[in-house]
mmCIF file of C-alpha atoms in Angstrom:
data_model
loop_
_atom_site.group_PDB
_atom_site.id
_atom_site.type_symbol
_atom_site.label_atom_id
_atom_site.label_comp_id
_atom_site.label_asym_id
_atom_site.label_seq_id
_atom_site.Cartn_x
_atom_site.Cartn_y
_atom_site.Cartn_z
ATOM 1 C CA MET A 92 27.422 16.435 -3.491
ATOM 2 C CA ARG A 93 28.721 12.742 -2.472
ATOM 3 C CA PRO A 94 29.117 9.550 -4.552
ATOM 4 C CA LEU A 95 26.372 6.726 -3.902
ATOM 5 C CA ASN A 96 27.632 4.046 -1.276
ATOM 6 C CA ASP A 97 26.780 0.469 -1.277
ATOM 7 C CA GLN A 98 23.411 0.986 0.727
ATOM 8 C CA ALA A 99 22.209 3.345 -1.633
ATOM 9 C CA ILE A 100 22.768 1.058 -4.684
ATOM 10 C CA ILE A 101 21.181 -1.714 -2.983
ATOM 11 C CA VAL A 102 18.253 0.498 -2.547
ATOM 12 C CA GLN A 103 18.100 1.461 -6.184
ATOM 13 C CA VAL A 104 18.309 -2.462 -7.267
ATOM 14 C CA LEU A 105 15.481 -3.182 -4.774
ATOM 15 C CA ILE A 106 13.343 -0.216 -6.068
ATOM 16 C CA SER A 107 14.045 -1.365 -9.621
ATOM 17 C CA LEU A 108 13.049 -4.744 -9.047
ATOM 18 C CA PHE A 109 9.614 -4.066 -7.335
ATOM 19 C CA LEU A 110 8.992 -1.321 -9.827
ATOM 20 C CA TYR A 111 9.299 -3.910 -12.804
ATOM 21 C CA ILE A 112 6.997 -6.284 -11.041
ATOM 22 C CA ASP A 113 4.190 -3.651 -10.033
ATOM 23 C CA LEU A 114 4.634 -2.174 -13.856
ATOM 24 C CA LEU A 115 3.883 -5.530 -15.423
ATOM 25 C CA MET A 116 1.105 -6.430 -13.257
ATOM 26 C CA ILE A 117 -0.437 -2.850 -13.962
ATOM 27 C CA VAL A 118 -0.069 -3.690 -17.705
ATOM 28 C CA THR A 119 -1.640 -6.951 -17.301
ATOM 29 C CA PHE A 120 -4.685 -5.358 -15.551
ATOM 30 C CA PHE A 121 -5.091 -2.876 -18.400
ATOM 31 C CA LYS A 122 -4.383 -5.417 -20.966
ATOM 32 C CA LYS A 123 -7.111 -7.969 -19.645
ATOM 33 C CA GLU A 124 -10.470 -6.539 -20.092
ATOM 34 C CA ALA A 125 -12.252 -8.895 -17.858
ATOM 35 C CA PHE A 126 -10.248 -7.899 -14.891
ATOM 36 C CA HIS A 127 -11.903 -4.131 -15.428
ATOM 37 C CA SER A 128 -15.428 -5.455 -14.373
ATOM 38 C CA VAL A 129 -13.913 -7.352 -10.857
ATOM 39 C CA THR A 130 -13.896 -5.260 -7.743
ATOM 40 C CA ARG A 131 -11.017 -6.922 -6.181
ATOM 41 C CA TYR A 132 -8.686 -6.300 -9.137
ATOM 42 C CA ILE A 133 -9.762 -2.718 -9.711
ATOM 43 C CA PHE A 134 -8.523 -2.253 -5.741
ATOM 44 C CA PHE A 135 -5.417 -4.232 -6.639
ATOM 45 C CA ALA A 136 -4.713 -1.992 -9.645
ATOM 46 C CA HIS A 137 -5.354 1.008 -7.624
ATOM 47 C CA THR A 138 -2.787 -0.385 -4.833
ATOM 48 C CA LEU A 139 -0.179 -1.043 -7.713
ATOM 49 C CA ILE A 140 -0.559 2.510 -9.052
ATOM 50 C CA CYS A 141 -0.168 3.915 -5.696
ATOM 51 C CA ASP A 142 2.888 2.103 -4.510
ATOM 52 C CA CYS A 143 4.716 2.458 -7.993
ATOM 53 C CA THR A 144 4.249 6.325 -7.483
ATOM 54 C CA PHE A 145 5.352 6.394 -3.940
ATOM 55 C CA LEU A 146 8.589 4.275 -4.770
ATOM 56 C CA VAL A 147 9.390 6.547 -7.690
ATOM 57 C CA ILE A 148 8.773 9.977 -5.736
ATOM 58 C CA SER A 149 10.277 8.773 -2.453
ATOM 59 C CA ASP A 150 13.120 7.692 -4.253
ATOM 60 C CA VAL A 151 13.915 10.648 -6.011
ATOM 61 C CA LEU A 152 13.517 12.467 -2.748
ATOM 62 C CA LEU A 153 16.013 9.908 -0.991
ATOM 63 C CA LEU A 154 18.857 10.765 -3.840
ATOM 64 C CA LEU A 155 18.278 14.301 -3.535
ATOM 65 C CA SER A 156 18.491 14.280 0.015
ATOM 66 C CA TYR A 157 21.458 11.949 -0.040
ATOM 67 C CA LEU A 158 23.288 13.964 -2.496
ATOM 68 C CA ARG A 159 22.289 17.219 -0.689
ATOM 69 C CA ILE A 160 20.670 18.888 -3.712
ATOM 70 C CA ILE A 161 18.457 21.920 -2.832
ATOM 71 C CA MET A 162 15.043 22.917 -4.289
ATOM 72 C CA PRO A 163 12.549 25.373 -3.635
ATOM 73 C CA THR A 164 10.656 24.867 -0.588
ATOM 74 C CA SER A 165 7.125 25.227 -1.980
ATOM 75 C CA LEU A 166 7.955 22.659 -4.557
ATOM 76 C CA CYS A 167 9.200 20.291 -2.102
ATOM 77 C CA MET A 168 5.996 21.018 0.115
ATOM 78 C CA LEU A 169 4.011 19.720 -2.896
ATOM 79 C CA ILE A 170 6.006 16.610 -3.605
ATOM 80 C CA CYS A 171 5.752 15.821 0.135
ATOM 81 C CA ALA A 172 2.203 16.248 0.193
ATOM 82 C CA VAL A 173 1.866 13.754 -2.687
ATOM 83 C CA VAL A 174 4.017 11.526 -0.993
ATOM 84 C CA VAL A 175 1.940 11.472 2.442
ATOM 85 C CA ASN A 176 -1.176 10.878 0.398
ATOM 86 C CA LEU A 177 0.319 7.790 -1.265
ATOM 87 C CA ASN A 178 1.833 6.396 2.032
ATOM 88 C CA VAL A 179 -1.585 6.300 3.658
ATOM 89 C CA ALA A 180 -3.822 5.138 0.425
ATOM 90 C CA THR A 181 -1.909 1.919 0.194
ATOM 91 C CA PRO A 182 -3.184 0.635 3.679
ATOM 92 C CA LEU A 183 -6.624 2.223 3.182
ATOM 93 C CA THR A 184 -7.217 0.593 -0.075
ATOM 94 C CA LEU A 185 -5.952 -2.947 1.589
ATOM 95 C CA THR A 186 -8.608 -2.200 4.033
ATOM 96 C CA ALA A 187 -11.246 -1.939 1.328
ATOM 97 C CA MET A 188 -9.867 -5.283 -0.271
ATOM 98 C CA SER A 189 -10.664 -7.029 2.877
ATOM 99 C CA VAL A 190 -13.951 -5.563 3.470
ATOM 100 C CA GLU A 191 -14.552 -6.964 -0.497
ATOM 101 C CA ARG A 192 -13.445 -10.385 0.574
ATOM 102 C CA TYR A 193 -15.929 -10.222 3.467
ATOM 103 C CA VAL A 194 -18.645 -9.439 1.356
ATOM 104 C CA SER A 195 -17.868 -12.250 -1.313
ATOM 105 C CA ILE A 196 -17.649 -14.816 1.250
ATOM 106 C CA CYS A 197 -20.194 -13.797 4.137
ATOM 107 C CA MET A 198 -22.908 -12.159 1.681
ATOM 108 C CA PRO A 199 -22.509 -14.097 -1.575
ATOM 109 C CA LEU A 200 -26.248 -13.351 -2.478
ATOM 110 C CA ARG A 201 -25.616 -9.509 -2.220
ATOM 111 C CA HIS A 202 -21.983 -9.529 -3.889
ATOM 112 C CA ALA A 203 -22.690 -8.744 -7.360
ATOM 113 C CA GLU A 204 -24.903 -6.039 -5.957
ATOM 114 C CA LEU A 205 -22.272 -4.276 -3.994
ATOM 115 C CA SER A 206 -19.209 -5.079 -5.871
ATOM 116 C CA THR A 207 -19.595 -3.272 -8.899
ATOM 117 C CA PRO A 208 -16.883 -1.298 -10.839
ATOM 118 C CA GLN A 209 -18.970 1.814 -10.207
ATOM 119 C CA ARG A 210 -18.965 1.284 -6.476
ATOM 120 C CA ALA A 211 -15.151 0.493 -6.657
ATOM 121 C CA ALA A 212 -14.471 3.667 -8.096
ATOM 122 C CA HIS A 213 -16.609 5.720 -5.456
ATOM 123 C CA ALA A 214 -14.801 3.663 -2.769
ATOM 124 C CA ILE A 215 -11.421 4.684 -4.530
ATOM 125 C CA LEU A 216 -12.502 8.232 -4.583
ATOM 126 C CA VAL A 217 -13.384 7.908 -0.699
ATOM 127 C CA VAL A 218 -9.931 6.064 0.090
ATOM 128 C CA GLN A 219 -8.201 9.082 -1.385
ATOM 129 C CA ALA A 220 -10.262 11.590 0.339
ATOM 130 C CA MET A 221 -9.548 9.860 3.724
ATOM 131 C CA ALA A 222 -5.848 9.590 2.797
ATOM 132 C CA SER A 223 -5.867 13.417 2.188
ATOM 133 C CA VAL A 224 -7.014 14.273 5.828
ATOM 134 C CA LEU A 225 -3.156 13.699 7.295
ATOM 135 C CA MET A 226 -1.859 15.712 4.210
ATOM 136 C CA LEU A 227 -4.202 18.620 5.170
ATOM 137 C CA VAL A 228 -3.272 18.276 8.903
ATOM 138 C CA THR A 229 0.531 18.543 8.278
ATOM 139 C CA MET A 230 0.201 21.209 5.614
ATOM 140 C CA ILE A 231 -2.246 23.526 7.947
ATOM 141 C CA SER A 232 -0.003 22.983 11.231
ATOM 142 C CA LEU A 233 3.121 24.064 9.029
ATOM 143 C CA ALA A 234 1.301 26.920 7.798
ATOM 144 C CA VAL A 235 0.611 27.941 11.385
ATOM 145 C CA VAL A 236 4.138 28.330 12.429
ATOM 146 C CA MET A 237 6.187 29.258 9.602
ATOM 147 C CA PRO A 238 6.483 32.791 8.200
ATOM 148 C CA LEU A 239 6.451 33.585 4.491
ATOM 149 C CA ASP A 240 10.147 33.666 4.194
ATOM 150 C CA PHE A 241 10.075 29.748 4.632
ATOM 151 C CA TYR A 242 8.217 29.433 1.436
ATOM 152 C CA LEU A 243 10.365 31.421 -0.585
ATOM 153 C CA SER A 244 13.510 29.578 0.629
ATOM 154 C CA ARG A 245 15.424 26.877 -1.161
ATOM 155 C CA ARG A 246 16.746 23.836 1.098
ATOM 156 C CA VAL A 247 17.349 20.018 0.881
ATOM 157 C CA CYS A 248 13.679 18.542 0.559
ATOM 158 C CA SER A 249 12.433 15.883 3.051
ATOM 159 C CA LEU A 250 9.386 15.096 5.407
ATOM 160 C CA GLU A 251 11.228 16.173 8.309
ATOM 161 C CA MET A 252 11.183 19.900 7.294
ATOM 162 C CA LEU A 253 7.496 19.957 7.459
ATOM 163 C CA GLN A 254 7.423 19.267 11.329
ATOM 164 C CA THR A 255 9.258 21.606 13.222
ATOM 165 C CA HIS A 256 7.856 21.767 16.448
ATOM 166 C CA ALA A 257 6.862 18.782 18.700
ATOM 167 C CA TRP A 258 3.363 19.337 18.811
ATOM 168 C CA GLN A 259 3.170 18.774 14.911
ATOM 169 C CA LYS A 260 4.559 15.390 15.185
ATOM 170 C CA ASN A 261 2.282 14.624 18.255
ATOM 171 C CA LEU A 262 -0.602 15.901 15.926
ATOM 172 C CA THR A 263 0.128 13.720 13.040
ATOM 173 C CA ASN A 264 1.235 10.870 14.644
ATOM 174 C CA ALA A 265 -2.402 11.015 16.498
ATOM 175 C CA VAL A 266 -4.069 10.994 13.154
ATOM 176 C CA SER A 267 -2.122 8.268 11.872
ATOM 177 C CA GLN A 268 -2.860 6.109 15.030
ATOM 178 C CA PHE A 269 -6.366 6.789 14.411
ATOM 179 C CA TYR A 270 -6.175 5.593 11.024
ATOM 180 C CA PHE A 271 -4.563 2.479 12.147
ATOM 181 C CA LEU A 272 -7.329 1.953 14.809
ATOM 182 C CA LEU A 273 -9.863 2.198 12.108
ATOM 183 C CA MET A 274 -8.060 0.164 9.611
ATOM 184 C CA SER A 275 -7.344 -2.555 12.389
ATOM 185 C CA LEU A 276 -10.927 -3.099 13.605
ATOM 186 C CA ALA A 277 -12.165 -3.410 9.899
ATOM 187 C CA ILE A 278 -9.599 -6.006 9.269
ATOM 188 C CA CYS A 279 -10.258 -7.867 12.599
ATOM 189 C CA PHE A 280 -13.936 -7.778 12.059
ATOM 190 C CA CYS A 281 -13.465 -9.376 8.248
ATOM 191 C CA TYR A 282 -11.234 -11.719 9.961
ATOM 192 C CA VAL A 283 -13.532 -13.029 12.513
ATOM 193 C CA LYS A 284 -16.555 -13.113 10.066
ATOM 194 C CA ILE A 285 -14.779 -15.058 7.295
ATOM 195 C CA MET A 286 -13.316 -17.396 10.001
ATOM 196 C CA GLY A 287 -16.442 -18.103 11.525
ATOM 197 C CA VAL A 288 -18.053 -18.941 7.774
ATOM 198 C CA ALA A 289 -14.761 -21.288 7.336
ATOM 199 C CA ARG A 290 -15.399 -23.519 10.297
ATOM 200 C CA VAL A 291 -18.854 -24.609 9.077
ATOM 201 C CA ALA A 292 -17.714 -25.044 5.533
ATOM 202 C CA SER A 293 -16.530 -28.617 4.103
ATOM 203 C CA GLY A 294 -14.507 -29.787 1.036
ATOM 204 C CA ALA A 295 -14.120 -27.043 -1.701
ATOM 205 C CA ASP A 296 -16.250 -24.554 0.022
ATOM 206 C CA ARG A 297 -13.639 -24.883 3.199
ATOM 207 C CA SER A 298 -10.617 -24.568 0.683
ATOM 208 C CA SER A 299 -12.246 -21.065 -0.906
ATOM 209 C CA MET A 300 -13.082 -19.616 2.489
ATOM 210 C CA ASN A 301 -9.505 -20.531 3.701
ATOM 211 C CA LYS A 302 -8.075 -18.747 0.745
ATOM 212 C CA GLY A 303 -10.005 -15.811 1.832
ATOM 213 C CA LEU A 304 -8.864 -16.105 5.249
ATOM 214 C CA ARG A 305 -5.382 -16.180 4.414
ATOM 215 C CA THR A 306 -5.641 -12.960 2.143
ATOM 216 C CA VAL A 307 -7.172 -11.110 5.070
ATOM 217 C CA VAL A 308 -4.272 -12.294 7.187
ATOM 218 C CA LEU A 309 -1.476 -11.091 4.745
ATOM 219 C CA HIS A 310 -3.447 -7.658 4.523
ATOM 220 C CA ALA A 311 -3.012 -7.892 8.292
ATOM 221 C CA LEU A 312 0.554 -8.306 8.195
ATOM 222 C CA GLN A 313 1.225 -5.485 5.824
ATOM 223 C CA LEU A 314 -0.670 -3.322 8.066
ATOM 224 C CA LEU A 315 1.288 -4.219 10.964
ATOM 225 C CA LEU A 316 4.553 -3.210 8.941
ATOM 226 C CA SER A 317 2.921 0.072 7.984
ATOM 227 C CA LEU A 318 2.157 0.580 11.716
ATOM 228 C CA ILE A 319 5.832 -0.245 12.694
ATOM 229 C CA GLN A 320 6.687 2.530 10.024
ATOM 230 C CA LEU A 321 4.742 5.016 12.380
ATOM 231 C CA TRP A 322 7.008 3.980 15.326
ATOM 232 C CA CYS A 323 10.375 4.333 13.252
ATOM 233 C CA PRO A 324 10.875 7.908 13.874
ATOM 234 C CA PHE A 325 10.776 7.682 17.719
ATOM 235 C CA VAL A 326 13.145 4.901 17.732
ATOM 236 C CA GLU A 327 15.785 6.548 15.059
ATOM 237 C CA LEU A 328 15.386 9.928 17.346
ATOM 238 C CA ALA A 329 16.721 7.965 20.690
ATOM 239 C CA VAL A 330 19.426 6.066 18.533
ATOM 240 C CA LEU A 331 20.576 9.412 17.023
ATOM 241 C CA GLN A 332 21.182 10.868 20.674
ATOM 242 C CA ILE A 333 23.478 7.992 21.315
ATOM 243 C CA ASP A 334 25.354 7.330 17.970
ATOM 244 C CA LEU A 335 25.146 9.031 14.462
ATOM 245 C CA HIS A 336 26.649 5.621 12.669
ATOM 246 C CA MET A 337 24.030 3.558 14.476
ATOM 247 C CA PHE A 338 21.103 6.163 13.287
ATOM 248 C CA VAL A 339 22.372 6.144 9.471
ATOM 249 C CA ASN A 340 22.223 1.939 9.719
ATOM 250 C CA LEU A 341 18.981 2.058 11.504
ATOM 251 C CA ARG A 342 17.140 4.393 9.138
ATOM 252 C CA TYR A 343 18.542 2.460 6.204
ATOM 253 C CA PHE A 344 17.179 -0.855 7.574
ATOM 254 C CA ASP A 345 13.687 0.784 8.409
ATOM 255 C CA TYR A 346 13.338 2.143 5.068
ATOM 256 C CA VAL A 347 13.842 -1.245 3.525
ATOM 257 C CA MET A 348 11.986 -3.325 5.870
ATOM 258 C CA PHE A 349 9.107 -1.034 6.922
ATOM 259 C CA ILE A 350 8.551 1.008 3.405
ATOM 260 C CA LEU A 351 10.005 -1.193 0.695
ATOM 261 C CA ALA A 352 8.723 -4.667 2.144
ATOM 262 C CA PRO A 353 4.987 -3.822 2.566
ATOM 263 C CA ARG A 354 4.765 -2.631 -0.845
ATOM 264 C CA CYS A 355 6.364 -6.122 -1.907
ATOM 265 C CA LEU A 356 3.565 -8.099 -0.327
ATOM 266 C CA VAL A 357 0.643 -6.778 -2.516
ATOM 267 C CA PRO A 358 1.773 -8.483 -5.637
ATOM 268 C CA LEU A 359 2.573 -11.418 -3.592
ATOM 269 C CA VAL A 360 -1.230 -11.473 -2.012
ATOM 270 C CA TYR A 361 -3.105 -10.705 -5.061
ATOM 271 C CA GLY A 362 -0.772 -11.087 -8.187
ATOM 272 C CA LEU A 363 1.240 -14.294 -7.493
ATOM 273 C CA ARG A 364 -1.772 -16.142 -5.381
ATOM 274 C CA ASP A 365 -4.394 -15.557 -7.811
ATOM 275 C CA GLU A 366 -4.902 -18.108 -10.644
ATOM 276 C CA SER A 367 -6.308 -15.765 -13.054
ATOM 277 C CA PHE A 368 -4.112 -12.992 -12.830
ATOM 278 C CA LEU A 369 -0.964 -15.224 -12.566
ATOM 279 C CA ALA A 370 -1.875 -16.871 -15.653
ATOM 280 C CA ALA A 371 -2.492 -13.512 -17.521
ATOM 281 C CA LEU A 372 0.571 -12.323 -15.969
ATOM 282 C CA LYS A 373 2.630 -15.254 -17.407
ATOM 283 C CA HIS A 374 1.175 -14.686 -20.671
ATOM 284 C CA TYR A 375 2.163 -11.099 -21.066
ATOM 285 C CA ALA A 376 5.445 -11.694 -19.332
ATOM 286 C CA PHE A 377 6.596 -14.040 -21.854
ATOM 287 C CA PHE A 378 5.197 -12.088 -24.804
ATOM 288 C CA GLY A 379 2.067 -14.354 -25.579
ATOM 289 C CA CYS A 380 4.182 -17.580 -25.415
ATOM 290 C CA TYR A 381 2.202 -18.772 -22.328
ATOM 291 C CA ASN A 382 -1.263 -19.086 -23.483
ATOM 292 C CA LYS A 383 -2.980 -20.905 -20.596
ATOM 293 C CA ILE A 384 -4.975 -18.164 -19.299
ATOM 294 C CA THR A 385 -7.549 -19.084 -16.764
ATOM 295 C CA PRO A 386 -10.817 -17.033 -17.418
ATOM 296 C CA VAL A 387 -11.699 -14.881 -14.455
ATOM 297 C CA THR A 388 -15.214 -15.447 -14.329
ATOM 298 C CA LYS A 389 -14.722 -19.224 -13.461
ATOM 299 C CA ASP A 390 -13.436 -18.945 -10.049
ATOM 300 C CA LYS A 391 -16.083 -16.412 -9.192
ATOM 301 C CA LYS A 392 -18.745 -18.658 -10.643
ATOM 302 C CA ASN A 393 -17.620 -21.743 -8.639
ATOM 303 C CA HIS A 394 -17.081 -19.503 -5.322
ATOM 304 C CA ARG A 395 -20.909 -18.201 -5.523
ATOM 305 C CA LYS A 396 -22.096 -21.531 -6.295
ATOM 306 C CA ALA A 397 -20.357 -22.839 -3.109
ATOM 307 C CA SER A 398 -21.362 -19.766 -1.353
ATOM 308 C CA GLN A 399 -24.738 -20.238 -2.226
ATOM 309 C CA ARG A 400 -24.831 -24.032 -0.972
ATOM 310 C CA LEU A 401 -23.427 -23.080 2.264
ATOM 311 C CA GLN A 402 -26.269 -20.484 2.870
ATOM 312 C CA THR A 403 -28.740 -23.351 2.003
#
């Protein structure tokens, strides 16, 4: 075991800050019943829960690996399976949120029919099923190449131990790239459609459309950071062959920039930019002293009226 250095302490501070903000937003969602019937808030809460769970588990793995504490391999595989699932579930949920914005702006007359809590719950189940594909591919490929003694051993837990052969890494990378291709196409489609509607809008209508457009752009930015995360192992491997100290610093930078930072953007997009949610967040953050809570339905009704005028 070795003591924590400055980099490890900084990571703990950042994760604690992100967890505090995310948990505060989760409490706000469950406290305010009006949010439970709005699809975008349901997706938002699911993203926050996935991110919080991912940050906690990945941070525990980081500390165990840093301190070189061993655990049963079977337990490590179970933990890694959950981490892989959560890591994919977040960008998939963001894609679903972009599609919901597309339906709200470009199909306002059918938005009430399509965006219901029941359909949102079904969409979350589909997201979790799709996110499990990468985890199943990883575990099945590991079962093909590793003997029984591997599962009965004890070792330092890390995701790298699940990919012992080059073809395993190539297979998981191919599945990850396929995920990214589908999500990129969906977000680009939503962006183009919303931009087309925003061009013909005017006044308050145009302001509402531009807000939805900026939301989709921020989702695309977070998706881009997630894609760079897939490229990091290739760059790190090349740097490892040159200099070990540079490799350690690069890996630290990649973890902060491409794993922590994307999960910081979700509260920024849907928590702090949404007037209704921000007002409720301030109310609960200041223990009820801030009482200016904007009704959730007000913005929704105004947007629906503006969209109907645009359709006519």
